[in-house]
Amino acid sequence: SLFAGQALAGDDQWLSPVYKEIFQNELPTPPTKEKKYSYYNSTTNRYIDYYEVDIKPFEQQVYKGLKPAQLVGYDGISPGPTFRMEKGREAIVRFVNHGEMDISVHLHGSYSRAPFDGWAEDVTKKNQYKDYYYPNRQAARTLWYHDHAIHHTAENAYFGMAGFYILHDPEEDKINLPAGDYDLPLSLAAKQYNSDGTLFSPADETVSLYGDVIHVNGQPWPYKKVEPRKYRLRFLDTSISRAFKLTFEDLKAKKLPFDVIASDAGLLTKPVQSDNLEISMAERWEVVIDFSQYKGQNVTLKNARDVQADEDYNSTDKVMQFVVGDTVTSDHGNGNLPGSLRNVPFPPSKTGVDRKFKFERQGGEWKVNGVTFADVNNRILAKPPRGAIEIWELENGGGGWSHPVHIHLVDFQIISRSGKRPVLNYEKEALKDVVLLGTSETVQVIARYAPWDGVYMFHCHNLIHEDHDMMAAFNVTSLADFGYPETTKFIDP
Ligand code: C2O
Ligand code: CU
């Protein structure tokens, strides 16, 4: 392109150097994280698995002939190593910081109790470590761990601090879904490079960083050899500001149908057929796709680029390619999907709106109900009693931006969305922890504020907005504070 490495007229965004190896490099698979040891906790009569992650710098040669990008990642790779956990088996993970920046680790999708939830100000400095405790008591789901350090989340996550954390359970294992080599975690990221090949920093951005180089598992526009059979694909969008609308297309640009089977919070009630998938920042959506009709052909994963009204680049219309071989080596998980997948524990329904939150830009800052996270005296915007079922109304205050809103601790059900975009068919069957507020949309979500008390964050997951400072907190308040006796320590959400 003419504009490669040049500032666009009237725009402070840059285009990356042209990437010449589209679909020529193989999809990387992050290694599985191995535990160091297990020990017996005689109080709970359970084993706890202990892991150690070393946060350290590494280089990635993205462009041949240019400089490598300087990154910092979990165990010196990005995505970080994949945790594969069994429900019911607790874990302690020590994160050792050998980078320059302060860090905080959030296990996104886990109801980790404070202070193990990655509170933004709970930073671990250079040459310090923190041990995080993860209960692993939720149903099988795809989680991810990423940085959450105050005002530097965008830089830290984008320069490498993000990885998969996959929770399995026996109920899900009973369903014969594609597993092993047929179960692929796919971490999407859109990045921007400088003309010398180094990674453009989001540090000075105050609005958004869309990125024109699409990565999957750290590799720009990779390919993956697959067998002509069914695959489970676990999509995660780790981008700073880019949402995707994904389609699988054959050589004639015919869109392949697939089944959406799981969301942020694990399996849907049933498989939902679709030929496109909307995924915004921090969301996880899982699909089962059948390549059996495409022996010896290529299937391209494309991005329709119409999810957000914001600026865009031509290079972002493709994501990766599946190169379909002609032999199937195993038929495990290759059968028909069951008509129903699980009883999703939706909260009991109720009427009325308990709280309203408006996400908008005011005076050059991103705010929730007029408050920034830096406003320490006002940032606790809600005190739900522990165990309460509440409906929160999340309103996009306008201005043409979209805001993927993430509420820590809980899984919620999307009960309504105003405007022309309805609640999507696969959203209806799902519990979620992120929901996209499209431009001028208002969304209602219902959740049980459990299982723990404590102070938790909620925020926009456009990481530039989050850092500047569209983040607030809620305090799940002990029932004792409302005059009820505390009977149990755990309220199952
Ligand atoms: Cu994925 Cu509060 O973050
Ligand atoms: Cu936002």
XYZ file of C-alpha atoms and ligand atoms in Angstrom:
497
model
C 0.000 0.000 0.000
C 1.011 3.567 -0.704
C 0.438 4.474 2.908
C 2.524 1.741 4.483
C 4.325 3.160 7.481
C 3.022 6.666 6.770
C 0.749 8.812 8.851
C -2.663 9.088 7.260
C -3.617 12.616 6.293
C -5.550 14.299 9.065
C -5.232 11.300 11.308
C -2.846 10.369 14.072
C -3.215 6.644 13.352
C -0.519 4.923 11.283
C -0.750 2.037 8.920
C 1.616 -0.816 9.626
C 4.214 -1.872 7.036
C 2.596 -4.209 4.498
C 2.716 -7.804 5.693
C 3.760 -10.007 2.785
C 3.198 -13.481 4.206
C -0.567 -13.657 4.536
C -1.664 -17.297 5.155
C 1.972 -18.481 4.835
C 2.817 -19.071 8.492
C 1.333 -21.805 10.599
C -1.051 -21.083 13.464
C 0.925 -21.357 16.727
C -0.582 -23.329 19.595
C 0.439 -22.029 23.010
C 1.958 -24.793 25.184
C -0.045 -26.224 28.082
C 1.081 -24.879 31.447
C 2.457 -27.610 33.708
C 1.994 -27.413 37.472
C 5.119 -27.433 39.658
C 3.583 -29.674 42.311
C 0.401 -30.373 44.253
C -0.070 -30.329 47.978
C -2.756 -31.531 50.304
C -4.859 -28.990 52.144
C -5.982 -30.762 55.312
C -8.554 -28.034 56.080
C -10.506 -28.630 52.883
C -9.386 -32.226 52.308
C -8.422 -31.365 48.762
C -5.320 -31.091 46.675
C -4.172 -27.683 45.492
C -2.098 -27.406 42.340
C 0.747 -24.920 42.363
C 1.985 -23.120 39.242
C 4.590 -20.469 38.564
C 4.523 -17.969 35.709
C 7.506 -15.795 34.881
C 6.580 -12.469 33.270
C 9.531 -11.545 31.096
C 10.597 -9.722 27.917
C 10.974 -11.460 24.579
C 11.305 -10.518 20.915
C 9.045 -11.398 18.025
C 10.290 -11.071 14.447
C 7.053 -10.106 12.701
C 8.487 -8.534 9.525
C 11.388 -10.113 7.633
C 14.194 -7.577 7.190
C 12.838 -5.127 9.788
C 13.408 -4.908 13.537
C 11.759 -7.407 15.857
C 8.921 -6.271 18.121
C 9.889 -6.037 21.807
C 7.236 -7.747 23.922
C 6.680 -8.853 27.519
C 4.651 -11.985 28.148
C 3.678 -14.693 30.583
C 6.627 -17.138 30.498
C 8.067 -14.925 27.735
C 5.502 -15.903 25.089
C 2.247 -14.461 23.770
C -0.383 -15.737 24.089
C 0.895 -17.057 27.417
C 0.824 -20.789 28.155
C -2.670 -22.320 28.231
C -3.917 -23.482 31.632
C -6.117 -26.597 31.390
C -7.939 -27.077 34.661
C -10.457 -29.545 36.074
C -13.463 -28.250 37.986
C -13.053 -28.977 41.700
C -9.271 -28.761 41.698
C -8.063 -25.490 43.247
C -4.959 -23.700 42.034
C -2.410 -21.221 43.272
C -0.502 -19.389 40.574
C 2.568 -17.334 41.405
C 3.126 -14.512 38.894
C 6.721 -13.263 39.061
C 7.280 -9.863 37.441
C 10.518 -9.636 35.483
C 9.227 -6.873 33.202
C 9.644 -3.125 33.680
C 5.978 -2.265 34.180
C 3.767 -2.705 37.246
C 1.368 -5.599 36.656
C -1.860 -7.012 38.067
C -3.340 -10.297 36.844
C -7.056 -10.780 36.242
C -8.461 -14.225 35.517
C -11.329 -13.062 33.335
C -14.351 -15.353 33.744
C -13.470 -16.611 37.213
C -15.355 -15.499 40.319
C -12.016 -15.107 42.063
C -12.578 -13.500 45.432
C -10.888 -10.189 46.204
C -7.826 -9.822 46.545
C -7.159 -12.417 43.856
C -9.264 -10.765 41.160
C -6.656 -8.455 39.651
C -7.828 -5.210 41.259
C -6.159 -2.515 39.134
C -4.342 -0.818 42.006
C -3.120 -4.086 43.520
C 0.053 -3.989 41.465
C 3.058 -6.248 41.572
C 6.187 -4.250 40.834
C 9.332 -5.267 38.988
C 11.106 -8.136 40.766
C 8.107 -8.801 43.014
C 5.645 -11.697 42.841
C 2.098 -12.306 43.933
C 0.376 -15.664 44.543
C -3.173 -15.791 43.189
C -5.727 -18.335 44.391
C -8.252 -19.650 41.853
C -11.227 -21.716 43.090
C -12.027 -23.507 39.774
C -15.528 -24.280 41.035
C -17.473 -22.959 38.052
C -18.819 -25.019 35.177
C -16.555 -25.750 32.203
C -15.746 -22.574 30.307
C -13.072 -20.692 28.389
C -11.448 -18.057 30.549
C -8.442 -15.888 29.879
C -5.870 -14.292 32.086
C -4.605 -10.849 31.224
C -3.035 -7.790 32.744
C -5.199 -5.274 34.612
C -2.665 -2.754 35.999
C -3.997 0.709 36.729
C -3.818 2.996 33.664
C -1.464 0.590 31.817
C -3.733 -2.344 31.005
C -3.784 -1.498 27.287
C 0.025 -1.454 26.984
C 0.561 -4.548 29.094
C -2.100 -6.723 27.476
C -1.198 -5.595 23.933
C 2.543 -6.062 24.440
C 1.861 -9.680 25.354
C 0.185 -10.280 28.714
C -2.802 -12.430 27.748
C -3.396 -16.185 27.685
C -6.066 -18.907 27.784
C -7.297 -20.661 30.919
C -9.640 -23.505 30.073
C -11.812 -25.116 32.693
C -13.181 -28.613 32.046
C -15.854 -30.538 33.952
C -17.278 -34.058 33.756
C -20.711 -32.905 32.517
C -19.189 -31.239 29.489
C -16.829 -34.176 28.923
C -19.884 -36.464 28.713
C -21.011 -34.640 25.581
C -18.871 -35.900 22.757
C -17.587 -32.577 21.509
C -14.459 -32.402 19.361
C -11.495 -32.604 21.767
C -7.700 -32.764 21.779
C -6.283 -31.724 18.390
C -9.836 -30.970 17.253
C -10.361 -28.322 19.957
C -8.542 -25.124 18.979
C -8.292 -22.024 21.168
C -8.029 -19.011 18.816
C -6.953 -15.736 20.364
C -7.595 -12.776 18.045
C -5.680 -9.495 18.288
C -5.437 -6.449 16.032
C -2.131 -4.587 16.258
C -0.338 -1.644 14.709
C 3.384 -1.642 13.795
C 5.857 1.190 13.259
C 7.692 1.463 9.930
C 10.811 -0.109 11.500
C 8.909 -3.276 12.466
C 8.562 -2.505 16.176
C 5.145 -2.489 17.802
C 3.313 0.839 17.950
C 2.550 1.705 21.573
C -0.965 2.543 22.749
C 0.520 4.521 25.670
C -0.386 7.941 24.241
C -3.724 6.927 22.749
C -6.764 8.400 24.431
C -9.614 7.258 22.188
C -9.006 3.873 20.524
C -6.354 1.725 18.874
C -7.941 -0.409 16.171
C -4.866 -2.029 14.631
C -4.553 -3.163 11.007
C -2.535 -6.377 11.485
C -4.769 -9.258 12.548
C -3.057 -11.913 14.700
C -4.320 -15.307 15.726
C -2.423 -16.873 18.641
C 0.285 -14.249 18.126
C 0.843 -14.884 14.402
C -0.378 -12.385 11.758
C -2.845 -14.018 9.329
C -1.830 -17.656 9.909
C -3.035 -20.846 8.280
C -3.958 -24.098 10.004
C -4.051 -27.573 8.448
C -7.248 -29.324 9.476
C -8.907 -32.651 8.721
C -12.187 -32.853 6.805
C -14.298 -33.253 9.969
C -15.740 -31.275 12.887
C -13.702 -28.873 15.031
C -14.424 -26.979 18.208
C -13.035 -23.443 17.891
C -12.764 -21.283 21.011
C -12.666 -17.650 19.912
C -11.399 -14.883 22.179
C -10.934 -11.253 21.144
C -7.937 -9.767 22.997
C -7.824 -6.619 20.848
C -7.583 -3.193 22.436
C -10.434 -1.680 20.407
C -11.411 -3.987 17.547
C -14.592 -6.050 17.435
C -15.081 -8.659 14.697
C -17.911 -10.111 12.676
C -16.550 -13.460 11.572
C -17.589 -15.644 8.656
C -16.096 -18.834 7.224
C -15.994 -18.692 3.437
C -15.102 -21.207 0.757
C -13.364 -20.371 -2.542
C -16.653 -19.218 -4.051
C -17.272 -16.885 -1.087
C -20.115 -19.106 0.084
C -20.550 -18.781 3.841
C -20.292 -22.027 5.794
C -22.893 -22.623 8.499
C -21.685 -23.535 12.003
C -23.096 -24.072 15.466
C -22.403 -21.659 18.299
C -22.087 -23.908 21.375
C -20.580 -21.824 24.190
C -20.106 -18.285 25.475
C -18.083 -16.495 28.160
C -19.685 -18.698 30.822
C -19.557 -22.092 29.127
C -22.064 -24.149 27.150
C -25.263 -22.610 25.795
C -28.605 -24.324 26.432
C -28.411 -25.730 22.899
C -26.375 -25.368 19.705
C -27.438 -22.266 17.732
C -26.841 -22.330 13.990
C -25.397 -19.229 12.355
C -23.246 -18.178 9.427
C -21.651 -15.223 11.216
C -20.298 -14.550 14.673
C -20.025 -11.166 16.359
C -17.260 -10.992 18.925
C -16.110 -7.881 20.731
C -13.220 -7.315 23.072
C -12.868 -9.896 25.886
C -15.837 -11.965 24.698
C -15.466 -15.694 24.205
C -17.649 -17.561 21.749
C -17.162 -21.192 20.800
C -18.358 -22.833 17.632
C -18.399 -26.302 16.112
C -17.705 -26.222 12.382
C -17.683 -29.107 9.939
C -14.972 -29.081 7.247
C -16.013 -32.473 5.800
C -17.416 -30.974 2.584
C -14.147 -29.150 1.859
C -11.577 -31.899 1.309
C -8.444 -30.498 -0.349
C -9.791 -26.920 -0.299
C -9.165 -23.786 1.698
C -11.698 -22.158 3.974
C -10.989 -18.534 4.891
C -12.015 -16.938 8.156
C -13.138 -13.434 7.250
C -14.185 -10.327 9.119
C -17.141 -8.344 7.792
C -15.924 -5.183 9.528
C -19.395 -3.791 10.100
C -19.619 -4.262 13.843
C -18.306 -0.811 14.663
C -18.904 2.470 12.894
C -15.352 3.599 13.628
C -12.429 3.906 11.240
C -11.209 0.781 9.538
C -8.538 -0.692 7.292
C -8.808 -2.986 4.261
C -6.349 -5.493 5.697
C -8.753 -6.357 8.487
C -11.229 -8.179 6.220
C -9.405 -11.482 6.632
C -8.282 -13.345 9.730
C -6.833 -16.792 8.974
C -7.131 -19.749 6.642
C -8.018 -23.395 7.227
C -6.285 -25.759 4.814
C -8.479 -28.843 4.696
C -6.686 -32.170 4.105
C -8.307 -35.392 2.854
C -7.941 -37.857 5.719
C -9.724 -38.114 9.015
C -7.550 -39.825 11.635
C -10.139 -39.964 14.436
C -13.906 -39.773 14.550
C -14.038 -38.848 18.219
C -16.439 -35.941 18.691
C -17.330 -35.988 15.009
C -20.960 -37.058 15.430
C -24.138 -34.991 15.531
C -24.400 -32.401 18.269
C -27.030 -33.144 20.910
C -30.267 -31.118 20.754
C -29.536 -29.609 24.143
C -26.168 -28.954 25.754
C -26.905 -28.156 29.396
C -29.264 -26.501 31.850
C -27.764 -23.038 31.954
C -28.226 -21.626 35.486
C -30.045 -18.435 34.452
C -31.010 -16.213 37.383
C -34.732 -16.302 38.271
C -36.574 -13.637 36.317
C -37.865 -10.439 37.897
C -39.131 -7.061 36.760
C -37.925 -3.515 37.188
C -34.473 -2.052 36.849
C -32.325 -1.990 39.977
C -29.514 0.236 38.739
C -28.649 2.315 35.711
C -25.181 3.021 34.391
C -24.322 5.356 31.559
C -21.055 4.879 29.652
C -19.980 8.096 27.973
C -17.219 10.528 27.109
C -17.211 13.779 29.074
C -14.546 16.482 29.063
C -12.055 14.268 27.218
C -12.432 11.387 29.662
C -14.346 8.136 29.510
C -16.767 7.804 32.420
C -19.410 5.624 34.057
C -22.262 7.750 35.472
C -19.928 10.742 35.335
C -17.295 9.007 37.465
C -13.773 7.864 36.605
C -11.872 5.122 38.431
C -9.421 7.782 39.656
C -12.331 9.386 41.549
C -11.684 7.180 44.592
C -14.355 8.760 46.788
C -17.174 8.226 44.313
C -16.230 5.185 42.262
C -18.207 2.591 44.216
C -21.439 2.925 42.285
C -23.411 -0.003 43.725
C -23.698 -2.067 46.897
C -25.688 -5.173 46.026
C -26.382 -7.371 49.062
C -24.614 -10.670 48.633
C -26.870 -13.145 46.819
C -29.216 -10.457 45.450
C -30.645 -10.804 41.949
C -30.354 -7.446 40.205
C -31.166 -6.010 36.807
C -28.615 -3.481 35.625
C -29.350 -1.180 32.726
C -26.195 -0.305 30.778
C -26.573 2.687 28.492
C -24.224 3.853 25.791
C -24.267 7.628 26.218
C -23.607 8.216 22.523
C -20.882 9.903 20.510
C -20.520 7.093 17.980
C -18.391 4.742 20.075
C -19.229 1.241 21.192
C -18.398 -0.076 24.656
C -18.015 -3.761 25.525
C -18.944 -3.726 29.208
C -17.462 -6.333 31.549
C -18.779 -6.941 35.059
C -16.360 -8.835 37.289
C -17.458 -11.672 39.624
C -20.820 -12.497 38.009
C -22.290 -14.196 34.960
C -25.262 -12.321 33.551
C -28.090 -12.957 31.154
C -28.794 -10.345 28.481
C -32.514 -9.648 28.745
C -32.986 -6.768 26.322
C -31.195 -4.503 23.886
C -32.716 -1.311 22.528
C -32.354 -0.099 18.970
C -32.055 -1.946 15.701
C -29.730 -4.723 16.843
C -31.743 -7.281 18.820
C -30.387 -9.679 21.438
C -28.611 -12.143 19.123
C -29.956 -15.687 18.864
C -26.870 -17.188 20.459
C -26.830 -14.494 23.167
C -30.342 -15.610 24.166
C -29.076 -19.095 25.108
C -26.021 -17.826 26.992
C -24.670 -16.490 30.234
C -22.069 -13.795 29.663
C -19.572 -11.590 31.443
C -19.103 -9.046 28.635
C -21.793 -7.394 26.537
C -21.277 -4.998 23.661
C -23.129 -1.701 23.922
C -23.244 -0.716 20.270
C -23.516 2.958 19.372
C -26.509 4.445 21.223
C -27.662 1.071 22.554
C -29.063 0.327 25.985
C -28.812 -3.218 27.310
C -30.377 -4.800 30.385
C -28.595 -7.647 32.156
C -29.661 -9.770 35.115
C -27.284 -11.496 37.533
C -26.983 -12.854 41.032
C -24.339 -10.886 42.942
C -22.525 -13.839 44.483
C -20.755 -15.890 45.691
C -18.484 -13.601 47.696
C -18.650 -10.193 49.281
C -15.961 -7.650 48.473
C -15.259 -4.837 46.049
C -15.072 -5.648 42.331
C -14.593 -3.627 39.148
C -16.825 -3.170 36.147
C -15.644 -1.323 33.072
C -15.453 -0.889 29.348
C -13.147 -3.503 27.760
C -11.948 -1.142 25.045
C -8.663 -0.990 26.950
C -8.018 2.639 26.007
C -11.386 3.592 27.497
C -10.715 1.424 30.553
C -7.357 3.114 31.180
C -8.784 6.651 30.716
C -10.853 5.849 32.956
C -14.165 4.170 32.166
C -14.059 1.881 35.154
C -16.010 1.860 38.414
C -16.616 -0.545 41.281
C -19.401 -2.320 43.136
C -19.289 -3.564 46.695
C -21.025 -6.879 47.257
C -22.092 -6.322 50.800
C -22.244 -8.971 53.455
C -25.771 -9.978 54.474
C -24.822 -9.282 58.075
C -24.714 -5.596 57.160
C -28.413 -5.860 56.282
C -29.333 -7.459 59.608
C -29.490 -11.056 58.326
C -27.419 -13.792 59.936
C -24.559 -15.067 57.784
C -25.480 -18.717 57.391
C -23.138 -19.888 54.689
C -19.830 -18.671 53.420
C -20.726 -19.461 49.824
C -23.798 -18.567 47.807
C -23.780 -20.608 44.638
C -24.511 -18.220 41.780
Cu -10.921 -8.800 31.051
Cu -11.654 -6.261 34.194
O -11.178 -7.475 32.598
Cu -15.616 1.975 25.781
